[in-house]
mmCIF file of C-alpha atoms and ligand atoms in Angstrom:
data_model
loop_
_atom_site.group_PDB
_atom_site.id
_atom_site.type_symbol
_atom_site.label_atom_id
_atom_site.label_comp_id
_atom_site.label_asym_id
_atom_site.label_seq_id
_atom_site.Cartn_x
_atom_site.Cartn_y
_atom_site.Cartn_z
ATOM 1 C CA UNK A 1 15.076 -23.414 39.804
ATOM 2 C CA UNK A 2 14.371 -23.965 43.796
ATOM 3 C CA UNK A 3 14.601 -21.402 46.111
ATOM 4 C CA UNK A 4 14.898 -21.828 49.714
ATOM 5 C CA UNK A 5 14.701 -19.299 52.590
ATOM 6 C CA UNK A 6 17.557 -19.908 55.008
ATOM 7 C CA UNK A 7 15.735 -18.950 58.816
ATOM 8 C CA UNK A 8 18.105 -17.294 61.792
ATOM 9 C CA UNK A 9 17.548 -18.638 64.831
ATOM 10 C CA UNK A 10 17.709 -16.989 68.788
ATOM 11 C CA UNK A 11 18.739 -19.344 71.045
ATOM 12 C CA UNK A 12 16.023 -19.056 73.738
ATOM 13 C CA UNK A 13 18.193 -20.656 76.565
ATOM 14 C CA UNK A 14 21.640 -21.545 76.154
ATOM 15 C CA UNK A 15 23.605 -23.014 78.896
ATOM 16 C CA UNK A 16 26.958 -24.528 79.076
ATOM 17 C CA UNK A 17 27.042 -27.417 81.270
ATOM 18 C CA UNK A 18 31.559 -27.911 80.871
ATOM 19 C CA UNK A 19 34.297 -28.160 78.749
ATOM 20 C CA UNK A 20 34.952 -31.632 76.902
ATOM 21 C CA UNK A 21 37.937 -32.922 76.063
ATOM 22 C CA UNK A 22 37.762 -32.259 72.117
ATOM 23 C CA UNK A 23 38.218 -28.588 72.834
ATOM 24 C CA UNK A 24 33.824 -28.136 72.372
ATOM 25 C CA UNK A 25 31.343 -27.626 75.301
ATOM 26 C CA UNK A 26 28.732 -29.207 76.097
ATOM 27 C CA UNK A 27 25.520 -27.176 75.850
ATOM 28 C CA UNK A 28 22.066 -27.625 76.435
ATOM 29 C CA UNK A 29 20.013 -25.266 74.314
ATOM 30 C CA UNK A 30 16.327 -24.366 73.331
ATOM 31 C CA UNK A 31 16.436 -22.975 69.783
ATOM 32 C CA UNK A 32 13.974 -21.242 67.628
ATOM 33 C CA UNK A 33 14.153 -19.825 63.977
ATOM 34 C CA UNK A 34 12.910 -16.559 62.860
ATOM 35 C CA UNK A 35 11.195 -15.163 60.280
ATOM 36 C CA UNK A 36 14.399 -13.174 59.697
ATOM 37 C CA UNK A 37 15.742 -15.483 56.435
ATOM 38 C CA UNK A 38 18.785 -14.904 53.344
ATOM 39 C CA UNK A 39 17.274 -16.325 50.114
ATOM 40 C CA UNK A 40 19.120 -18.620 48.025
ATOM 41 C CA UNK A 41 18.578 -20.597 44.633
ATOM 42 C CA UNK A 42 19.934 -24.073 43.083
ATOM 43 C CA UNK A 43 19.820 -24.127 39.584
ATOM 44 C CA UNK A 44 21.381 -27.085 37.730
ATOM 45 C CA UNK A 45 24.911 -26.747 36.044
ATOM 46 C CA UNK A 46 27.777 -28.748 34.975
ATOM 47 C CA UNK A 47 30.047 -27.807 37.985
ATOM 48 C CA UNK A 48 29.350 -26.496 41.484
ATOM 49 C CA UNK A 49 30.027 -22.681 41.599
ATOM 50 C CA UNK A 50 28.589 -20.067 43.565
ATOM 51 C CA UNK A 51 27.085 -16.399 42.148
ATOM 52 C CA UNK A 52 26.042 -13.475 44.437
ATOM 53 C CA UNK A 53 25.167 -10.656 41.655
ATOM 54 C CA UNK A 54 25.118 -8.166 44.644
ATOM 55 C CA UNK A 55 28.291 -5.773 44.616
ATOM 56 C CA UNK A 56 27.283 -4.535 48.758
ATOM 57 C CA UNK A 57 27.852 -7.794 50.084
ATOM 58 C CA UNK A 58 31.289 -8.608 51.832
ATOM 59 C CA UNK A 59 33.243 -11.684 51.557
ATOM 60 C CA UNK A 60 31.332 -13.278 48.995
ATOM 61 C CA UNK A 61 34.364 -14.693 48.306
ATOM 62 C CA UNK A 62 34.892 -16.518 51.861
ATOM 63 C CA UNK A 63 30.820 -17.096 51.521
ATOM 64 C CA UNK A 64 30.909 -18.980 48.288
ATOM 65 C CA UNK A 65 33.851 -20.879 49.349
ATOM 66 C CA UNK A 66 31.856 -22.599 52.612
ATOM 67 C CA UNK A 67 28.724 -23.191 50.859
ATOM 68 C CA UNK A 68 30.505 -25.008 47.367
ATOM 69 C CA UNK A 69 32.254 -27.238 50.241
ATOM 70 C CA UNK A 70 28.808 -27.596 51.469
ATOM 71 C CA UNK A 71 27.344 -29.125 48.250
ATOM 72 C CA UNK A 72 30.774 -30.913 47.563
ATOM 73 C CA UNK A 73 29.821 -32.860 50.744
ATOM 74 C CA UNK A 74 26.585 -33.715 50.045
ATOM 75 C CA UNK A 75 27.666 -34.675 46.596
ATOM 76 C CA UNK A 76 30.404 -37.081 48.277
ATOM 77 C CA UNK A 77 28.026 -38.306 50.900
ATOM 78 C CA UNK A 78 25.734 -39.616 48.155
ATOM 79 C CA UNK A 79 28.148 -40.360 45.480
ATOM 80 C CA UNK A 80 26.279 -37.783 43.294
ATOM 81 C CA UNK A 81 27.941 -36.332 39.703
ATOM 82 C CA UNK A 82 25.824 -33.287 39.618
ATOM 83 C CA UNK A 83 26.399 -29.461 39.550
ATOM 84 C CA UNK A 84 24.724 -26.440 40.462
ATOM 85 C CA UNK A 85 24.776 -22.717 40.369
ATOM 86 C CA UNK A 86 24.505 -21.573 44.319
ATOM 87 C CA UNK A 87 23.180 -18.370 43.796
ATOM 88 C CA UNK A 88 22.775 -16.026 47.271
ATOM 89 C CA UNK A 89 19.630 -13.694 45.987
ATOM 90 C CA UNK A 90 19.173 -11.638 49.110
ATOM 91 C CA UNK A 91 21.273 -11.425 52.294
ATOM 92 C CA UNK A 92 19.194 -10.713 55.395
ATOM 93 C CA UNK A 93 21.042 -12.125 58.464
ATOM 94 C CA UNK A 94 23.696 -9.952 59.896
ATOM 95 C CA UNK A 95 27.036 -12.089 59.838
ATOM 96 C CA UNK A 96 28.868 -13.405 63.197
ATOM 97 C CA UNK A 97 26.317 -12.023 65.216
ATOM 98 C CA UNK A 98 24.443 -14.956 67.357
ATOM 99 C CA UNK A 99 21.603 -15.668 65.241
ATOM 100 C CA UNK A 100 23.481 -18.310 63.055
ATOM 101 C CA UNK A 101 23.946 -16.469 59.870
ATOM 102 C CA UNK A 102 26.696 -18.885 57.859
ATOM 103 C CA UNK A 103 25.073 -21.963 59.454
ATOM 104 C CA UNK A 104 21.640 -21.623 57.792
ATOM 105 C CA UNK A 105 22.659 -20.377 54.261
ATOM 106 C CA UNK A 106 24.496 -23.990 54.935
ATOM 107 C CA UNK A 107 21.472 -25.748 56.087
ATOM 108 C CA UNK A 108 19.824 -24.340 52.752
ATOM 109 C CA UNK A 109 22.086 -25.404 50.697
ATOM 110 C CA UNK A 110 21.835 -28.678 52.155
ATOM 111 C CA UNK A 111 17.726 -28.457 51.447
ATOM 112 C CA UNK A 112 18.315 -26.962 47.872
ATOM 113 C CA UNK A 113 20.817 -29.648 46.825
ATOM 114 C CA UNK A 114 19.052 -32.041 48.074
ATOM 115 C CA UNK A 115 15.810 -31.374 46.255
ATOM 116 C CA UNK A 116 17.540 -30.648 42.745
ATOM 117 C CA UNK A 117 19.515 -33.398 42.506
ATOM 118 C CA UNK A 118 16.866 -35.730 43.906
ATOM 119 C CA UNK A 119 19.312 -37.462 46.075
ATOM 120 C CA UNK A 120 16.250 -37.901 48.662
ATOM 121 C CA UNK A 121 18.080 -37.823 51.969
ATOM 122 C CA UNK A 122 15.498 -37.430 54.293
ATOM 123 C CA UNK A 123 16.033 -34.551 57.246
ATOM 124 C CA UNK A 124 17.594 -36.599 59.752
ATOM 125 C CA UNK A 125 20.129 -37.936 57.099
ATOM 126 C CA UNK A 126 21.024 -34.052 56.158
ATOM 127 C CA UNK A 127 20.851 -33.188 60.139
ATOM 128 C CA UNK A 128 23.421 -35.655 60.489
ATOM 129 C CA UNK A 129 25.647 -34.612 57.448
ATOM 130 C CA UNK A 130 25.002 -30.970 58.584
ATOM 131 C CA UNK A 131 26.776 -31.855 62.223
ATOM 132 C CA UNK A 132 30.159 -32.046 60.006
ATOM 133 C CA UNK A 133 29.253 -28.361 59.202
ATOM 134 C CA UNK A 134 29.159 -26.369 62.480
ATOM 135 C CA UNK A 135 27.166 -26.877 65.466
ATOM 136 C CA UNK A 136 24.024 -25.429 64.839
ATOM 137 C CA UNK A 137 23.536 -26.289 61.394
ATOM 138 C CA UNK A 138 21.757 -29.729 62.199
ATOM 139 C CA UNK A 139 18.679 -27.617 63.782
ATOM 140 C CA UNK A 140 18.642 -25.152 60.839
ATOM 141 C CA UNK A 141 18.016 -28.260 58.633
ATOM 142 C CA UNK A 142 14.556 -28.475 60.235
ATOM 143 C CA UNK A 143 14.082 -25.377 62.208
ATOM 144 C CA UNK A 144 11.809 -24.537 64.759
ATOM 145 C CA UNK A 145 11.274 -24.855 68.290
ATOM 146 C CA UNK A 146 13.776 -27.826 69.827
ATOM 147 C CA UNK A 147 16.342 -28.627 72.392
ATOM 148 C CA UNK A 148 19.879 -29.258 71.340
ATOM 149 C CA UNK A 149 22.212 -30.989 73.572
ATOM 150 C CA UNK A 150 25.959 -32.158 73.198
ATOM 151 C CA UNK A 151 28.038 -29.620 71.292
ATOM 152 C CA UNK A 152 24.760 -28.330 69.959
ATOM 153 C CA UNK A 153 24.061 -31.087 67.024
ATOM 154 C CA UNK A 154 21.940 -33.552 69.031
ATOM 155 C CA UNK A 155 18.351 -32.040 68.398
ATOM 156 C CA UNK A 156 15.161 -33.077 69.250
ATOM 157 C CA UNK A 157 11.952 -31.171 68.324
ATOM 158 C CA UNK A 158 9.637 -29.558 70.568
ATOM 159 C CA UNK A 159 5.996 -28.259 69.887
ATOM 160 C CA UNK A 160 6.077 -25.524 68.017
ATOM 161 C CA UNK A 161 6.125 -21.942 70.235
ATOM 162 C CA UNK A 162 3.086 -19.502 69.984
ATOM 163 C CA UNK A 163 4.127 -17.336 67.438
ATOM 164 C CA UNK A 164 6.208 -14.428 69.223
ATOM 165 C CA UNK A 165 7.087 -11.093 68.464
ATOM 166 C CA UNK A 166 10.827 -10.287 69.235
ATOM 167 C CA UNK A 167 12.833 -6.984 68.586
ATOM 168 C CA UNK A 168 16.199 -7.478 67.413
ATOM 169 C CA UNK A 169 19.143 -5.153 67.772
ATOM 170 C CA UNK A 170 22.360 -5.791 66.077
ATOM 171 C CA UNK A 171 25.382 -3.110 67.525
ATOM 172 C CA UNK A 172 27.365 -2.060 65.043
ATOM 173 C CA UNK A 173 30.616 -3.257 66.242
ATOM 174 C CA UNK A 174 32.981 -5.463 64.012
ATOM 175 C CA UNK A 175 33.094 -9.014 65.452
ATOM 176 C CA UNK A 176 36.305 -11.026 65.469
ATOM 177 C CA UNK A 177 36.731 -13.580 63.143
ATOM 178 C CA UNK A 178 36.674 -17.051 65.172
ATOM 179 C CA UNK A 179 33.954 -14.959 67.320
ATOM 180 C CA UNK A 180 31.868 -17.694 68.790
ATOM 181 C CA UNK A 181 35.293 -19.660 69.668
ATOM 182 C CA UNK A 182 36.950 -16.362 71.233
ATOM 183 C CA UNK A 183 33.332 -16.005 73.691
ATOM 184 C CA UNK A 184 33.832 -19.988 74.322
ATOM 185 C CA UNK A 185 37.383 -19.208 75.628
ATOM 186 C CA UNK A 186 36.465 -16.004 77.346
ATOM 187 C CA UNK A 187 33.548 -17.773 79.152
ATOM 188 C CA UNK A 188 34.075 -17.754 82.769
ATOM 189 C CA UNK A 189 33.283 -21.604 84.527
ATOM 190 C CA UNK A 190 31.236 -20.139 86.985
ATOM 191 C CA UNK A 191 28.598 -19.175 84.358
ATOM 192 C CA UNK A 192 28.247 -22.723 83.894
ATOM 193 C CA UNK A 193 24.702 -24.132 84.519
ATOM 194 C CA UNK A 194 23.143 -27.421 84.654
ATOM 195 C CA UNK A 195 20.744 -27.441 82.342
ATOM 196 C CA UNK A 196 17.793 -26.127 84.388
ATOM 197 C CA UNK A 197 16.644 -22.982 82.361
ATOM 198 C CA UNK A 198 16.141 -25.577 79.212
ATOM 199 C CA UNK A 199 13.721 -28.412 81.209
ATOM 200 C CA UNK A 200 12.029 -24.930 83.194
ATOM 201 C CA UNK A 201 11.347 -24.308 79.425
ATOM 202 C CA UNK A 202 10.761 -27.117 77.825
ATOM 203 C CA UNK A 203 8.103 -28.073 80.274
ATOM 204 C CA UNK A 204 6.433 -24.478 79.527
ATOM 205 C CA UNK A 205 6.467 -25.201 75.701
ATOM 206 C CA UNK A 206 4.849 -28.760 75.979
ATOM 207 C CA UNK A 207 2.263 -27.006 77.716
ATOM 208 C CA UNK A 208 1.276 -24.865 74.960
ATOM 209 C CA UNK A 209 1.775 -21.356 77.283
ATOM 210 C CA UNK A 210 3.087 -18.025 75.504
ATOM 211 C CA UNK A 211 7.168 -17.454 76.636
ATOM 212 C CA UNK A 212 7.728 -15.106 79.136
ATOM 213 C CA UNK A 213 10.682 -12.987 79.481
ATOM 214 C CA UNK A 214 11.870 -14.794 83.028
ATOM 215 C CA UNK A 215 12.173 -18.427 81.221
ATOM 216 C CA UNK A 216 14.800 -17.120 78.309
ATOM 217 C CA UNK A 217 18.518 -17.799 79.337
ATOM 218 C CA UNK A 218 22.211 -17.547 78.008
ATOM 219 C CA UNK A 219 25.050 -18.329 79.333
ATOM 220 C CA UNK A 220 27.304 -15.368 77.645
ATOM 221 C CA UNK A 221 24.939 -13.055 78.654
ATOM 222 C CA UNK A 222 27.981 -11.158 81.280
ATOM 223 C CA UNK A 223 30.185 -11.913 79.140
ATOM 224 C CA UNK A 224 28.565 -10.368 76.111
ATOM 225 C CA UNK A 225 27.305 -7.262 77.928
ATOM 226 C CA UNK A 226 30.639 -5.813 79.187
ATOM 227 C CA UNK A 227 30.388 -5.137 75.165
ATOM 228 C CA UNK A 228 27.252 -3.928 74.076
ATOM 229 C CA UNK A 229 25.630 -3.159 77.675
ATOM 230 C CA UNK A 230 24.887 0.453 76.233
ATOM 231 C CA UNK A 231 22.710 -0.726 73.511
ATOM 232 C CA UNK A 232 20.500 -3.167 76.280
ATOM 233 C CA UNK A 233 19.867 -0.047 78.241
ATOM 234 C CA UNK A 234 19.021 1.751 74.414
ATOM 235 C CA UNK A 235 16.057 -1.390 74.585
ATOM 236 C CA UNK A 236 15.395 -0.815 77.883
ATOM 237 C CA UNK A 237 14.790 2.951 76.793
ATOM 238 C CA UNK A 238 12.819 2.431 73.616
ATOM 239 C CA UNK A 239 10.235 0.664 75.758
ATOM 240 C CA UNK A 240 11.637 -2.844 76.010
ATOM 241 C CA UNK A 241 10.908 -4.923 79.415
ATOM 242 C CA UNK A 242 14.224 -7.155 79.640
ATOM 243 C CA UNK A 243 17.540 -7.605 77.374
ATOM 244 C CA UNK A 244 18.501 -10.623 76.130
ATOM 245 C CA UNK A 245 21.299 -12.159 74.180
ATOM 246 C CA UNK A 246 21.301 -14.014 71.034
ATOM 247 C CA UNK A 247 23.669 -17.156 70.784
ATOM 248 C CA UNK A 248 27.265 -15.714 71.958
ATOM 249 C CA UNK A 249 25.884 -12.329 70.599
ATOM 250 C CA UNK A 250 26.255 -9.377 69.949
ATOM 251 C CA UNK A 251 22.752 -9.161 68.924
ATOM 252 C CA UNK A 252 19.883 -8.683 71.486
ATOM 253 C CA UNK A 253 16.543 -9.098 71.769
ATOM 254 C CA UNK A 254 13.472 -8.592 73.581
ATOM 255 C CA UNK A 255 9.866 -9.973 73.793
ATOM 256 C CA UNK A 256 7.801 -7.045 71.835
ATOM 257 C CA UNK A 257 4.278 -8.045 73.118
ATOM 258 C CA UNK A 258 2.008 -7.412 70.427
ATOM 259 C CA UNK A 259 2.857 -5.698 66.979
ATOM 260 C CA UNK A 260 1.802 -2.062 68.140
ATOM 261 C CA UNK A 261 4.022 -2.472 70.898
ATOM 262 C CA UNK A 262 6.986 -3.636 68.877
ATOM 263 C CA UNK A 263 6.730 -1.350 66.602
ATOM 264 C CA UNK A 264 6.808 1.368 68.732
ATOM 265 C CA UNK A 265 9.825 -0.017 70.396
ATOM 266 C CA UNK A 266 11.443 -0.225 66.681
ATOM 267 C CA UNK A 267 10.145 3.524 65.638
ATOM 268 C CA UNK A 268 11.694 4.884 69.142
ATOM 269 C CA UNK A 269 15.080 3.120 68.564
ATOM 270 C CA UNK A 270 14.597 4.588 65.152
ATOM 271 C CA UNK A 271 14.963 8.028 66.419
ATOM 272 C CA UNK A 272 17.835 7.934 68.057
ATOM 273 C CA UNK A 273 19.488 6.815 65.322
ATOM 274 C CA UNK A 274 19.762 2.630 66.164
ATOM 275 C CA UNK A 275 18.853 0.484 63.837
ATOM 276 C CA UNK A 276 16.192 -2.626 65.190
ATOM 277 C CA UNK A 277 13.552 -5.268 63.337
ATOM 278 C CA UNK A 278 10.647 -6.793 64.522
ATOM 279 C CA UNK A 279 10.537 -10.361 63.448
ATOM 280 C CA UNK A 280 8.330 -13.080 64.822
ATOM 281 C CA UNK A 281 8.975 -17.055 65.898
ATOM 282 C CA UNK A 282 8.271 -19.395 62.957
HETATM 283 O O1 C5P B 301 30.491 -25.608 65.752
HETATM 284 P P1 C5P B 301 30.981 -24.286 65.317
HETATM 285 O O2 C5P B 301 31.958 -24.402 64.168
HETATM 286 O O3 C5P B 301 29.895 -23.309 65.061
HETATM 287 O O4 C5P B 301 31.806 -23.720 66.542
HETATM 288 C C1 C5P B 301 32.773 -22.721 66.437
HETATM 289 C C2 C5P B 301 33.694 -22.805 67.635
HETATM 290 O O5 C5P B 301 32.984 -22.521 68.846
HETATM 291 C C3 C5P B 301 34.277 -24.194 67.869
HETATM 292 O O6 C5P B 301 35.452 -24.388 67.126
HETATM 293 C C4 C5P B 301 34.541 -24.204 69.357
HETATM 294 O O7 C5P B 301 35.744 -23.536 69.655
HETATM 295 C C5 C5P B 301 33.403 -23.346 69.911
HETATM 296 N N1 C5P B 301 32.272 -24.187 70.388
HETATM 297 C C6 C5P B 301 32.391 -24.828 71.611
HETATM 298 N N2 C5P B 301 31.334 -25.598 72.056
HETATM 299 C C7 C5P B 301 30.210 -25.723 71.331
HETATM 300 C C8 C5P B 301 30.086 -25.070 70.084
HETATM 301 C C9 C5P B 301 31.154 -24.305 69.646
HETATM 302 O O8 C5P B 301 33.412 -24.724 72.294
HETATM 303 N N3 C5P B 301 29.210 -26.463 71.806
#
């Protein structure tokens, strides 16, 4: 049996340079995964099914569906006759909320598959395949610190970030179900950007210097906090120095500072009643 951890990711700039003409936008993006991860294993079978023994977790059914399609792609790709039991052990990542939930339990199936069948594509062949998937999947294949440019599946890696404490808050609100599409749409032009935030970072990373709270960037960031402006100013409250947004949200996060800091941020939110976790950059 292999088990692989599938990482979320914060974007940590996002900007949207326009609208193409196949309906996507171009973005320019510095993403990073967390050590916030679902866990899933690949053990071999005769066909390709999925199990999730947990009762609590919703839309298994929808889940299992994606991530079969997943391995029926890779299987297809590589003209493999193999099956496997997709099994999700433990589901971490809150769903449809920016930190790219569905796209790495499909990134991890990609690794899983990959690995038990012994079809040895290397990452940049399962980067490529993942493209088909969504547009962050490619960069959940590898994961860590990179830029992403086009609709998001052109990735190139960058040194890896000093690790980083972040606090992440989730708001309990219900998220539509073509969310990120629906924030695309709703995304007024004039938050458009030219890419600036992402070489201001990059240029920081390659450098080797700690991130700082005036280099992180998104786009949806207005957009986003007409919604869930009352739980920045719950951050701001629990001790955190500035708001941001993950991906096209809802979730926030802020820099933490060190562990007794974060935590104290986390125990305050804690109190009155919210929900938060400290994670850190991996
Ligand atoms: O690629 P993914 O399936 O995650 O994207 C979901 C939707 O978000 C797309 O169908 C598209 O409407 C929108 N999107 C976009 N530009 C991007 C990425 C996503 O317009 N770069």
């Amino acid at each position: 049996m292999i088990t692989v951890n599938a990482r979320a990711k914060v974007n940590l700039t996002l900007e949207v340079l326009g609208k193409r003409a196949d309906g996507y936008h171009e973005i320019v993006s510095v993403l990073q995964t967390i050590d916030l991860a679902d866990r899933l294993s690949f053990e071999s079978g005769d066909e390709l099914v999925f199990e999730c023994r947990d009762p609590i977790v919703r839309r298994a059914d929808l889940m299992g569906r994606s991530l079969v399609r997943t391995g029926e792609l890779l299987r297809r790709q590589t003209a493999c006759r193999k099956g496997a039991v997709i099994r999700l052990e433990a589901l971490h990542i809150p769903r449809a909320a920016g930190l790219g939930s569905s796209s790495a339990d499909c990134a991890a199936v990609l690794r899983g598959l990959n690995e038990l069948w012994g079809v040895g594509l290397s990452d940049e062949d399962l980067s490529r395949l993942a493209s088909e998937l969504g547009s962050d999947t490619p960069f959940l294949v590898r994961g860590g610190t990179a830029l992403a440019e086009g609709r998001g599946e052109k990735v190139s890696s960058l040194p890896a970030l000093r690790p980083t404490r972040l606090v992440l808050l989730t708001p309990p609100i219900e998220s539509p179900v073509h969310k990120t599409a629906q924030m695309y749409r709703a995304l007024d032009p004039a938050a458009y950007s030219s890419g600036e935030a992402a070489q201001r970072l990059v240029s920081h990373i390659r450098q080797g210097r700690p991130l700082r709270p005036e280099l992180i960037h998104n786009a949806f960031e207005t957009l986003a906090f007409e919604r869930v402006g009352e739980f920045a100013g719950h951050l701001l409250a629990a001790g955190a120095g500035r708001v941001h947004l993950a991906g096209s949200g809802p979730t926030l996060f802020a820099l933490a500072g060190d562990e007794v800091r974060g935590q104290a941020i986390v125990n305050r939110l804690k109190e009155r009643g919210i929900p938060s976790l400290l994670v850190t950059t991996v």
